[in-house]
Short mmCIF file of C-alpha atoms in Angstrom, two decimals:
data_model
loop_
_atom_site.label_atom_id
_atom_site.label_comp_id
_atom_site.label_asym_id
_atom_site.label_seq_id
_atom_site.Cartn_x
_atom_site.Cartn_y
_atom_site.Cartn_z
CA MET A 6 -18.63 13.81 -29.53
CA TYR A 7 -15.70 11.42 -29.89
CA LEU A 8 -12.78 11.79 -32.28
CA ALA A 9 -13.04 9.45 -35.28
CA ASP A 10 -10.30 7.07 -36.41
CA SER A 11 -8.81 9.49 -38.96
CA GLU A 12 -8.62 12.19 -36.29
CA LEU A 13 -7.04 9.78 -33.80
CA VAL A 14 -4.36 8.85 -36.33
CA GLY A 15 -3.64 12.52 -36.94
CA ARG A 16 -3.14 13.12 -33.20
CA LEU A 17 -0.90 10.16 -32.39
CA GLY A 18 2.00 12.57 -31.94
CA GLU A 19 0.12 14.37 -29.16
CA LEU A 20 -0.89 11.09 -27.54
CA ALA A 21 2.83 10.21 -27.38
CA ILE A 22 2.13 6.53 -26.79
CA GLN A 23 5.13 4.64 -25.42
CA CYS A 24 5.58 0.92 -24.79
CA GLU A 25 8.21 -0.51 -22.51
CA HIS A 26 9.17 -3.65 -24.42
CA PRO A 27 10.61 -3.22 -27.93
CA GLU A 28 9.04 -6.51 -29.04
CA VAL A 29 5.55 -5.38 -27.95
CA GLN A 30 4.92 -1.99 -29.54
CA PHE A 31 1.81 0.03 -30.32
CA ASP A 32 0.22 -0.95 -33.63
CA PRO A 33 -2.10 1.78 -34.98
CA ASP A 34 -3.49 -0.48 -37.71
CA SER A 35 -4.86 -3.05 -35.27
CA GLN A 36 -5.45 -0.90 -32.16
CA ILE A 37 -7.23 2.15 -33.60
CA GLN A 38 -10.91 1.38 -34.07
CA SER A 39 -13.70 3.56 -35.55
CA CYS A 40 -13.60 6.09 -32.69
CA SER A 41 -11.43 4.52 -30.02
CA VAL A 42 -7.96 3.17 -29.26
CA ASP A 43 -7.60 -0.33 -27.85
CA LEU A 44 -5.30 -0.36 -24.83
CA ARG A 45 -3.69 -3.51 -23.49
CA LEU A 46 -3.23 -4.96 -20.03
CA SER A 47 0.20 -4.41 -18.51
CA PRO A 48 2.10 -7.39 -17.03
CA GLN A 49 2.48 -5.25 -13.88
CA TYR A 50 -0.35 -5.31 -11.34
CA TRP A 51 -1.06 -5.01 -7.61
CA LYS A 52 -2.91 -7.23 -5.13
CA THR A 53 -3.68 -6.50 -1.51
CA ARG A 54 -1.55 -8.21 1.10
CA GLY A 55 -2.93 -11.43 2.53
CA GLY A 56 -3.54 -12.18 6.19
CA ARG A 57 -5.90 -10.29 8.43
CA ARG A 58 -8.49 -7.98 6.95
CA ARG A 59 -7.58 -4.33 7.19
CA THR A 60 -9.69 -1.26 7.70
CA VAL A 61 -8.85 1.64 5.41
CA ASP A 62 -9.70 4.75 7.41
CA LEU A 63 -10.36 7.62 5.01
CA THR A 64 -9.87 10.05 7.91
CA GLY A 65 -6.41 8.68 8.69
CA SER A 66 -3.30 10.80 8.91
CA ARG A 67 -1.16 11.83 5.97
CA LEU A 68 1.58 9.66 7.40
CA MET A 69 0.32 7.27 4.72
CA GLU A 70 2.62 9.17 2.38
CA VAL A 71 5.70 7.67 4.05
CA SER A 72 4.86 4.34 2.47
CA PRO A 73 1.64 4.86 0.54
CA ARG A 74 1.31 1.39 -0.90
CA ARG A 75 2.25 -0.80 2.02
CA HIS A 76 -1.05 -2.71 1.91
CA TRP A 77 -0.39 -3.72 -1.70
CA ILE A 78 2.07 -6.12 -3.31
CA ARG A 79 3.31 -5.37 -6.82
CA HIS A 80 3.51 -8.35 -9.17
CA MET A 81 5.06 -8.72 -12.59
CA LEU A 82 3.97 -11.47 -14.96
CA ALA A 83 6.70 -13.51 -16.60
CA PRO A 84 6.18 -14.63 -20.22
CA GLY A 85 3.42 -17.23 -20.36
CA GLU A 86 1.99 -16.38 -16.92
CA THR A 87 -1.48 -15.03 -16.22
CA MET A 88 -3.06 -13.04 -13.39
CA THR A 89 -5.84 -14.97 -11.63
CA LEU A 90 -9.02 -13.15 -10.70
CA LYS A 91 -11.38 -15.17 -8.50
CA PRO A 92 -15.12 -14.43 -8.20
CA GLY A 93 -15.61 -11.27 -6.14
CA GLU A 94 -11.89 -10.46 -6.19
CA MET A 95 -10.31 -7.15 -7.20
CA ILE A 96 -6.93 -6.59 -8.81
CA LEU A 97 -5.43 -3.20 -9.53
CA GLY A 98 -3.95 -3.34 -13.00
CA ARG A 99 -2.89 -0.69 -15.49
CA THR A 100 -2.68 -0.10 -19.21
CA TYR A 101 0.46 -1.35 -20.89
CA GLU A 102 0.59 1.79 -23.02
CA GLU A 103 1.80 5.01 -21.43
CA LEU A 104 0.11 7.99 -23.05
CA THR A 105 -0.77 11.68 -22.81
CA ILE A 106 -4.23 13.22 -23.12
CA PRO A 107 -4.06 16.30 -25.41
CA SER A 108 -4.73 19.60 -23.64
CA ASP A 109 -7.84 20.31 -25.71
CA CYS A 110 -9.46 16.92 -25.06
CA ALA A 111 -10.71 14.78 -22.20
CA GLY A 112 -10.30 11.05 -22.19
CA ALA A 113 -12.98 8.42 -21.63
CA LEU A 114 -11.96 4.88 -20.77
CA GLU A 115 -14.37 2.00 -21.19
CA GLY A 116 -14.17 -1.74 -20.80
CA ARG A 117 -14.93 -4.04 -23.68
CA SER A 118 -18.27 -5.77 -24.10
CA SER A 119 -16.68 -9.20 -24.58
CA PHE A 120 -15.19 -9.11 -21.09
CA ALA A 121 -18.23 -7.48 -19.49
CA ARG A 122 -20.25 -10.50 -20.63
CA MET A 123 -17.91 -12.66 -18.55
CA GLY A 124 -18.59 -10.54 -15.47
CA LEU A 125 -15.35 -8.56 -15.67
CA SER A 126 -15.48 -4.82 -14.96
CA VAL A 127 -12.42 -2.84 -15.94
CA HIS A 128 -12.92 0.31 -13.90
CA ALA A 129 -15.24 1.67 -11.25
CA THR A 130 -16.03 5.39 -11.77
CA GLY A 131 -12.44 5.87 -12.89
CA GLY A 132 -12.92 6.16 -16.62
CA PHE A 133 -12.62 9.93 -16.97
CA ILE A 134 -9.17 11.36 -17.79
CA ASN A 135 -8.29 15.05 -17.45
CA PRO A 136 -6.66 17.08 -20.23
CA GLY A 137 -2.89 17.01 -19.92
CA TRP A 138 -2.72 13.82 -17.84
CA ARG A 139 0.08 11.38 -18.65
CA GLY A 140 0.84 7.89 -17.46
CA HIS A 141 -0.42 4.32 -17.37
CA MET A 142 -4.16 4.47 -16.76
CA PRO A 143 -5.13 2.44 -13.67
CA LEU A 144 -7.58 -0.40 -14.22
CA THR A 145 -9.74 -1.62 -11.34
CA LEU A 146 -10.39 -5.19 -12.41
CA VAL A 147 -13.30 -6.82 -10.56
CA ASN A 148 -14.69 -10.27 -11.28
CA HIS A 149 -18.47 -10.12 -10.80
CA GLY A 150 -19.02 -13.54 -12.36
CA ARG A 151 -18.97 -17.01 -10.87
CA SER A 152 -15.99 -18.32 -12.79
CA THR A 153 -12.32 -17.67 -12.10
CA LEU A 154 -10.70 -15.59 -14.83
CA ARG A 155 -7.10 -15.88 -15.96
CA LEU A 156 -5.90 -12.74 -17.72
CA PRO A 157 -2.71 -12.70 -19.80
CA ALA A 158 -0.53 -9.64 -20.27
CA TYR A 159 -1.07 -7.50 -23.39
CA LEU A 160 -4.75 -8.47 -23.58
CA PRO A 161 -6.74 -5.64 -25.30
CA ILE A 162 -8.65 -4.96 -22.11
CA CYS A 163 -10.20 -1.52 -22.66
CA GLN A 164 -10.71 1.27 -25.15
CA LEU A 165 -9.86 4.96 -24.98
CA MET A 166 -12.01 7.67 -26.55
CA LEU A 167 -11.00 11.31 -26.91
CA VAL A 168 -13.66 13.96 -26.35
CA PRO A 169 -12.86 17.43 -27.79
CA LEU A 170 -13.44 20.32 -25.40
CA SER A 171 -15.28 23.50 -26.35
CA ALA A 172 -12.09 25.43 -25.50
CA THR A 173 -8.59 24.70 -24.26
CA PRO A 174 -8.62 24.93 -20.43
CA ASN A 175 -6.50 27.53 -18.67
CA ARG A 176 -5.06 24.86 -16.38
CA THR A 177 -4.40 21.28 -17.47
CA TYR A 178 -3.61 18.29 -15.31
CA GLY A 179 -0.34 18.68 -13.43
CA GLU A 180 -0.48 22.46 -13.02
CA PRO A 181 0.96 23.27 -9.54
CA SER A 182 -2.15 25.19 -8.50
CA LEU A 183 -4.31 22.10 -9.04
CA ALA A 184 -2.20 19.89 -6.73
CA SER A 185 -2.76 16.97 -9.09
CA LYS A 186 -2.21 13.62 -7.34
CA TYR A 187 -1.24 11.41 -10.29
CA VAL A 188 1.35 13.26 -12.34
CA ASP A 189 3.24 10.71 -14.49
CA ASP A 190 0.85 8.09 -13.15
CA ASP A 191 2.24 4.56 -12.82
CA GLY A 192 -1.28 3.19 -12.44
CA GLY A 193 -0.67 2.01 -8.88
CA PRO A 194 -2.72 2.26 -5.67
CA SER A 195 -4.63 5.33 -4.55
CA TYR A 196 -3.26 8.63 -3.25
CA TRP A 197 -6.67 9.69 -1.89
CA TRP A 198 -5.19 11.54 1.10
CA ARG A 199 -3.42 14.05 -1.17
CA ASP A 200 -6.72 15.54 -2.27
CA LYS A 201 -7.13 19.14 -1.13
CA VAL A 202 -10.77 18.53 -0.21
CA VAL A 203 -9.80 15.53 1.94
CA GLN A 204 -7.14 17.55 3.73
CA SER A 205 -9.68 20.29 4.45
CA LEU A 206 -12.10 17.66 5.75
CA LEU A 207 -9.45 16.28 8.12
CA ALA A 208 -8.92 19.73 9.58
CA ARG A 209 -12.66 20.25 10.12
CA LEU A 210 -12.95 16.85 11.79
CA GLY A 211 -10.04 17.67 14.08
CA LYS A 212 -8.13 14.64 12.84
CA SER A 213 -4.40 14.16 13.31
CA ASP A 214 -2.20 15.20 10.46
CA LEU A 215 1.45 15.74 9.63
CA GLY A 216 2.56 18.88 7.88
CA ARG A 217 4.81 18.26 4.92
CA ASP A 218 7.80 19.88 6.66
CA VAL A 219 7.33 17.62 9.70
CA GLN A 220 6.92 14.62 7.45
CA GLU A 221 10.08 15.39 5.49
CA ARG A 222 12.07 15.79 8.70
CA LEU A 223 10.64 12.52 9.97
CA LEU A 224 11.71 10.76 6.77
CA ASP A 225 15.15 12.31 7.10
CA ARG A 226 15.45 10.89 10.59
CA ILE A 227 14.07 7.38 10.15
CA GLY A 228 14.06 6.67 6.41
CA VAL A 229 11.20 4.39 5.35
CA PRO A 230 10.68 1.84 8.13
CA GLN A 231 9.16 -1.59 7.73
CA ASP A 232 5.40 -1.88 7.43
CA ASP A 233 4.70 -3.05 11.01
CA VAL A 234 6.75 -0.19 12.44
CA LEU A 235 5.04 2.32 10.18
CA GLU A 236 1.58 1.11 11.20
CA ARG A 237 2.41 1.54 14.90
CA LEU A 238 3.75 5.01 14.19
CA GLU A 239 0.58 5.91 12.33
CA GLN A 240 -1.55 4.59 15.19
CA LEU A 241 0.38 6.86 17.55
CA VAL A 242 -0.18 9.85 15.26
CA ASN A 243 -3.90 9.16 14.98
CA LYS A 244 -4.31 9.11 18.76
CA MET A 245 -2.81 12.57 19.15
CA PRO A 246 -5.01 15.69 19.02
CA TYR A 247 -4.99 17.78 15.87
CA GLY A 248 -2.23 20.39 15.89
CA ALA A 249 -0.08 18.51 18.41
CA LEU A 250 2.30 17.20 15.74
CA SER A 251 4.42 20.25 15.05
CA ASN A 252 7.74 18.74 16.09
CA ALA A 253 9.23 15.59 14.58
CA ASP A 254 11.75 15.23 17.43
CA GLU A 255 9.04 15.14 20.09
CA LEU A 256 7.06 12.61 18.08
CA LEU A 257 10.11 10.39 17.65
CA GLU A 258 10.96 10.65 21.36
CA VAL A 259 7.53 9.30 22.29
CA PHE A 260 7.62 6.64 19.60
CA VAL A 261 11.07 5.19 20.28
CA ARG A 262 10.22 4.90 23.98
CA ARG A 263 7.12 2.89 23.08
CA GLU A 264 9.13 0.73 20.69
CA ASP A 265 11.81 0.03 23.31
CA ARG A 266 9.13 -1.02 25.79
CA LEU A 267 7.64 -3.30 23.17
CA ARG A 268 11.06 -4.79 22.42
CA MET A 269 11.67 -5.42 26.13
CA ARG A 270 8.24 -7.00 26.56
CA ASP A 271 8.89 -9.44 23.75
CA LYS A 272 12.33 -10.29 25.12
CA VAL A 273 10.81 -11.08 28.50
CA ILE A 274 8.16 -13.27 26.90
CA ARG A 275 10.80 -15.19 24.93
CA ALA A 276 12.90 -15.71 28.02
CA VAL A 277 10.20 -16.47 30.58
CA THR A 278 7.81 -18.66 28.57
CA PRO A 279 10.15 -21.64 27.89
CA THR A 280 11.61 -21.49 31.41
CA THR A 281 8.17 -21.47 32.98
CA SER A 282 7.05 -24.37 30.80
CA LEU A 283 10.10 -26.47 31.67
CA THR A 284 9.58 -25.76 35.39
CA LEU A 285 5.93 -26.81 35.19
CA ILE A 286 6.79 -29.95 33.23
CA ALA A 287 9.42 -30.92 35.82
CA ALA A 288 6.95 -30.24 38.60
CA SER A 289 4.28 -32.35 36.89
CA ILE A 290 6.69 -35.28 36.50
CA GLY A 291 7.64 -35.01 40.15
CA ALA A 292 3.96 -34.88 41.10
CA LEU A 293 3.45 -38.27 39.48
CA LEU A 294 5.67 -39.80 42.15
CA GLU A 295 3.73 -38.29 45.03
CA THR A 296 0.59 -40.09 46.07
CA PRO A 297 -2.20 -39.81 46.88
CA TYR A 298 -3.10 -37.32 44.19
CA THR A 299 -4.72 -34.10 45.31
CA PRO A 300 -6.42 -31.26 43.39
CA LEU A 301 -3.02 -29.50 43.41
CA HIS A 302 -1.56 -32.36 41.34
CA TYR A 303 -4.22 -31.88 38.68
CA VAL A 304 -3.69 -28.12 38.65
CA ILE A 305 0.04 -28.64 38.04
CA TRP A 306 -0.59 -31.13 35.25
CA VAL A 307 -3.10 -28.85 33.52
CA LEU A 308 -0.79 -25.83 33.76
CA ALA A 309 2.12 -27.89 32.39
CA ALA A 310 0.02 -29.06 29.43
CA LEU A 311 -1.21 -25.52 28.71
CA SER A 312 2.33 -24.14 28.84
CA VAL A 313 3.67 -26.40 26.09
CA PRO A 314 2.02 -24.76 23.01
CA PRO A 315 3.14 -21.17 23.77
CA ALA A 316 6.61 -22.39 24.73
CA SER A 317 6.85 -24.27 21.44
CA LEU A 318 5.66 -21.27 19.44
CA VAL A 319 8.38 -19.07 20.95
CA PHE A 320 11.03 -21.00 19.02
CA PHE A 321 9.29 -20.19 15.71
CA TRP A 322 8.30 -16.63 16.63
CA ALA A 323 10.43 -13.88 15.14
CA PRO A 324 9.72 -10.76 17.25
CA GLY A 325 9.79 -7.31 15.78
CA PRO A 326 10.61 -5.41 13.72
CA TYR A 327 11.09 -2.48 16.11
CA PHE A 328 12.35 1.06 15.81
CA GLY A 329 13.73 1.98 19.19
CA ARG A 330 16.47 4.28 20.34
CA GLN A 331 19.27 2.00 19.20
CA ASP A 332 17.81 1.85 15.68
CA LEU A 333 17.51 5.64 15.54
CA ARG A 334 21.09 5.96 16.77
CA ALA A 335 22.37 3.52 14.17
CA ILE A 336 20.79 5.53 11.34
CA ALA A 337 22.21 8.78 12.69
CA GLN A 338 25.67 7.27 13.07
CA ALA A 339 25.58 5.82 9.58
CA ARG A 340 24.87 9.31 8.26
CA GLY A 341 27.49 10.91 10.46
CA ASP A 342 24.81 13.07 12.00
CA GLN A 343 25.20 12.74 15.76
CA GLU A 344 23.37 16.02 16.40
CA LYS A 345 20.11 14.43 15.31
CA LEU A 346 20.06 11.80 18.02
CA VAL A 347 17.07 11.91 20.32
CA ALA A 348 18.18 13.09 23.75
CA SER A 349 18.58 10.19 26.15
CA PRO A 350 16.04 10.10 28.97
CA ASN A 351 17.19 10.86 32.51
#
């Protein structure tokens, strides 16, 4: 049973709908339908980063929490702009309206038929909303059609229904004992690894994990590093046996050593590659003057030709970023916290 329009109007105070822009406010007369509330598409949305395809490992470590959305780029539409959704593409959007679900109701979010007939789905199994939840409801926009769709901000994209409960629950969304993942939800990417069931599964599988105290100490030591650094750190964590990550200092000691080796390797490549190429080119020019030509001449010429592309790329290659010992020391010095420096190796 859904609440009817008169009941929805009477509970607007409990819904506490807020809109960010003063010029675009909630209009009950046009947005409240017979038994639903039209919600609009926010100008803020997320798209996955381009480049190589990534594998999202649902048994990965909770180090994801250091930068939980690093595979996503947040976008904000300017006036007059639209978000483009190509066939087969997914965009993570959100409702423009921020709202609260009353404690004695559950929410049901549905897409609109007009957009479904274009091949646009608004959510995938994410239309149920718990009592007490507040935020911008996330919208998983998927284009199942064959035509590219251009979606403007503030489009009435979905509709909210309120379903009265048989009784008010003892615990509503956000209660500490429930460990709710999306309190004051901004509608952004997933926090799947915060689920208690997932954490229990990781332990049973013997997967690597970081306790919250270790994670907080790690953040205190390194801040939030760049994405490439964070991915290498997570790879290191995932290779370690479960239960071995009880000490942030030991983890950092191993990691900064690996990063310093990586930094040195890249420096050597940048120094050696152009020099080697120039030497081979000089040798190939000199070989032209020596006749008769032998197989060695052709070997030198081939090596010289093959050395040119990597040598050229070196000049456009920006190595890093890294997080070695000098980076850790710089952060500690900036905070005036010399005691937290990783002990130098013998």
